[in-house]
Coordinates of C-alpha atoms and ligand atoms in Angstrom, one line a residue:
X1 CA 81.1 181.0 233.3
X2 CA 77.7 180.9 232.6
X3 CA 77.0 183.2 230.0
X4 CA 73.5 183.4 228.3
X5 CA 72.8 185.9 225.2
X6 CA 73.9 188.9 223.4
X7 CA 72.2 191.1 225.8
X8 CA 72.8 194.2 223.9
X9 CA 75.5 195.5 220.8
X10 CA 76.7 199.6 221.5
X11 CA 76.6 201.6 218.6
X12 CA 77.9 205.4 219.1
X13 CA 75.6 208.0 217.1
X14 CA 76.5 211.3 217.1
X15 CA 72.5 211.8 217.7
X16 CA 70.0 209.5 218.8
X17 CA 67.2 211.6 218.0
X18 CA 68.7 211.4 213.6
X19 CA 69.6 207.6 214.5
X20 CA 66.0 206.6 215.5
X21 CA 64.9 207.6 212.0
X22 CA 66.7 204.7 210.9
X23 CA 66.1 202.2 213.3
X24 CA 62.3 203.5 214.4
X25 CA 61.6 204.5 211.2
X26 CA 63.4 202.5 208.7
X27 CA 63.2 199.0 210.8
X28 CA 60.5 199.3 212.4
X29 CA 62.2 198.3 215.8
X30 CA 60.2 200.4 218.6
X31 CA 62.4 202.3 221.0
X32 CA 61.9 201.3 225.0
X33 CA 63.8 204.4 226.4
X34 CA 66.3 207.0 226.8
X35 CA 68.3 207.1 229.9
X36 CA 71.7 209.2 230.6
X37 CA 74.3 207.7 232.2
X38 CA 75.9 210.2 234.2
X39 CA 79.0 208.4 235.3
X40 CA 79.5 207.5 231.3
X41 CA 78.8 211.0 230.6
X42 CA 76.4 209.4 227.7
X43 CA 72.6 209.2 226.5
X44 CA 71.6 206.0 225.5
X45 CA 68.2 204.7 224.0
X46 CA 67.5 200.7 224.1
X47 CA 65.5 199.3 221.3
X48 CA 64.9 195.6 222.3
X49 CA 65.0 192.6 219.7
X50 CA 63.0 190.0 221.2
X51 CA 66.0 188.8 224.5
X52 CA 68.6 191.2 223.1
X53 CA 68.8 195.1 222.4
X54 CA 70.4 197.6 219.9
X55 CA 71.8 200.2 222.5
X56 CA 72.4 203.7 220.5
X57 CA 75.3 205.6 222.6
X58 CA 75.6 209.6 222.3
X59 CA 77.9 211.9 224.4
X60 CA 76.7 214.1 226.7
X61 CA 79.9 216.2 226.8
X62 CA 83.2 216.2 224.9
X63 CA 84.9 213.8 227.6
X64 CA 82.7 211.1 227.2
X65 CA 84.5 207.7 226.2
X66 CA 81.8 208.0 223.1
X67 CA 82.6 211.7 221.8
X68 CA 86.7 210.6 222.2
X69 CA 85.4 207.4 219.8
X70 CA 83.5 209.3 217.3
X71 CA 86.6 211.5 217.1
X72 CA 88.9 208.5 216.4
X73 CA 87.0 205.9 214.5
X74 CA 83.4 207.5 213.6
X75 CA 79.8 206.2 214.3
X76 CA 79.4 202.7 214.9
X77 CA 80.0 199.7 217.0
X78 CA 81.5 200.8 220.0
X79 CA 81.2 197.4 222.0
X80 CA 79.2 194.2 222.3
X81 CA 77.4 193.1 225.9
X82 CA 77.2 189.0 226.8
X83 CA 74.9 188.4 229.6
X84 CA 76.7 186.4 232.6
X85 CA 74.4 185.2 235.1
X86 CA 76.8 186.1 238.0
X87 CA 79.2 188.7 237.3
X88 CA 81.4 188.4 240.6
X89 CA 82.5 185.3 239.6
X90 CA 82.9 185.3 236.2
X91 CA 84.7 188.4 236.4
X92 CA 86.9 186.5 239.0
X93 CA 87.1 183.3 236.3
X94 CA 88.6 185.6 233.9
X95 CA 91.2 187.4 236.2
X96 CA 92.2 184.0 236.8
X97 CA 93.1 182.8 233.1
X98 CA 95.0 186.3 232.8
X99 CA 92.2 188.4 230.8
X100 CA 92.8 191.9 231.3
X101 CA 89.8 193.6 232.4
X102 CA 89.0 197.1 231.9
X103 CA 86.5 196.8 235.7
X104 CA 87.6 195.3 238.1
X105 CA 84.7 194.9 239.9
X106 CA 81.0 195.6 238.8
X107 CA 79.3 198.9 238.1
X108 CA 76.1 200.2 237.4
X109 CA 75.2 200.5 234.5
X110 CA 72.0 201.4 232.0
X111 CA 69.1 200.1 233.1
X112 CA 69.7 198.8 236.6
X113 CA 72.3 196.7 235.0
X114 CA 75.4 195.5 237.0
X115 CA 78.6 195.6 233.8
X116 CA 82.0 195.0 233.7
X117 CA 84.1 196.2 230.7
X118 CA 87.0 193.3 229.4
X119 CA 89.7 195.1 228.1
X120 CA 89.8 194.9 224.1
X121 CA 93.4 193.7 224.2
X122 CA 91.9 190.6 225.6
X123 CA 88.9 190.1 223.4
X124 CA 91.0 190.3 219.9
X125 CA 90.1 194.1 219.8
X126 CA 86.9 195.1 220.6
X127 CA 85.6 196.1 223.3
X128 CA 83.4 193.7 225.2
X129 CA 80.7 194.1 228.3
X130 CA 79.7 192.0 230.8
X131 CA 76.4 192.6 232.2
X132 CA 74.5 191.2 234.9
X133 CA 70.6 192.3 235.0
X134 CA 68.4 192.3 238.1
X135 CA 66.8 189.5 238.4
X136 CA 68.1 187.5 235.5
X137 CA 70.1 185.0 238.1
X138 CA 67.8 181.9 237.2
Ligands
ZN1 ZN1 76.6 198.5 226.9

C-alpha cells in the first residue's frame, strides 16, 4: 500500500466557531474553510499545516457520529486520516490480511476527498481514515 502523509487528524469540538479562538487565534494556524458534510451530518473547518491539516468536527444534529462521541468520550481526537494514493486497492490489500473495515468501499468525503473508515478494532483502537484526494495519484 502506498501510503504518503498524515493528511489530516479529526478532532470533535462542540463549536468550531469557540475552537478557532484557539487554533486561529492562539496558534496562529489560518483556517482554509468550512464545509458541512451532509451525509456525516457534521461541520468541519480545515486548517492546513504545510501537506497535512487539523480538521475540527461539530455535529450538525444529535445523530451525528460526532454529537454520539462528545456524549461518550468528550472533545477531542476523534480519528486520524493517512493518505493512500489509490484507495480501491489498498482498501482491497487490507480486506485481504483480515482488517475489519468500517467502508467497504470509498465515499465522499470533505473536500472532494474519496475516504474509507478502518474499523478501530483493527487499528488498536482508534479510529483511522483512508483518504484518497483528487489528483494526488502521482
Ligand atoms: Zn477525516
Amino acid at each position: 500500500m502506498n501510503t504518503t502523509v498524515v493528511d489530516h487528524i479529526g478532532i470533535a469540538v462542540q463549536d468550531i466557531e469557540e475552537s478557532l479562538k484557539f487554533w486561529e487565534g492562539a496558534l496562529g494556524i489560518k483556517c482554509a474553510g468550512v464545509e458541512t458534510v451532509e451525509d456525516q451530518k457534521v461541520k468541519t473547518a480545515f486548517l492546513p499545516i504545510k501537506e497535512s491539516e487539523v480538521e475540527l468536527l461539530e455535529a450538525t444534529s444529535p445523530e451525528s457520529p460526532i454529537a454520539k462521541f462528545i456524549e461518550k468520550r468528550g472533545e477531542g481526537i476523534h480519528h486520524i486520516a493517512i493518505r493512500v494514493d489509490d484507495l480501491e486497492s489498498a482498501l482491497s490489500e487490507l480486506r485481504q490480511k483480515g482488517v475489519r473495515l468500517i467502508d467497504e468501499s470509498p465515499r465522499l468525503g470533505a473536500g472532494g476527498a474519496m475516504i474509507a473508515f478502518v474499523h478501530p478494532k483493527s487499528t488498536g483502537g482508534i479510529l483511522l481514515e483512508l483518504s484518497q484526494r483528487q489528483g494526488s495519484a502521482d
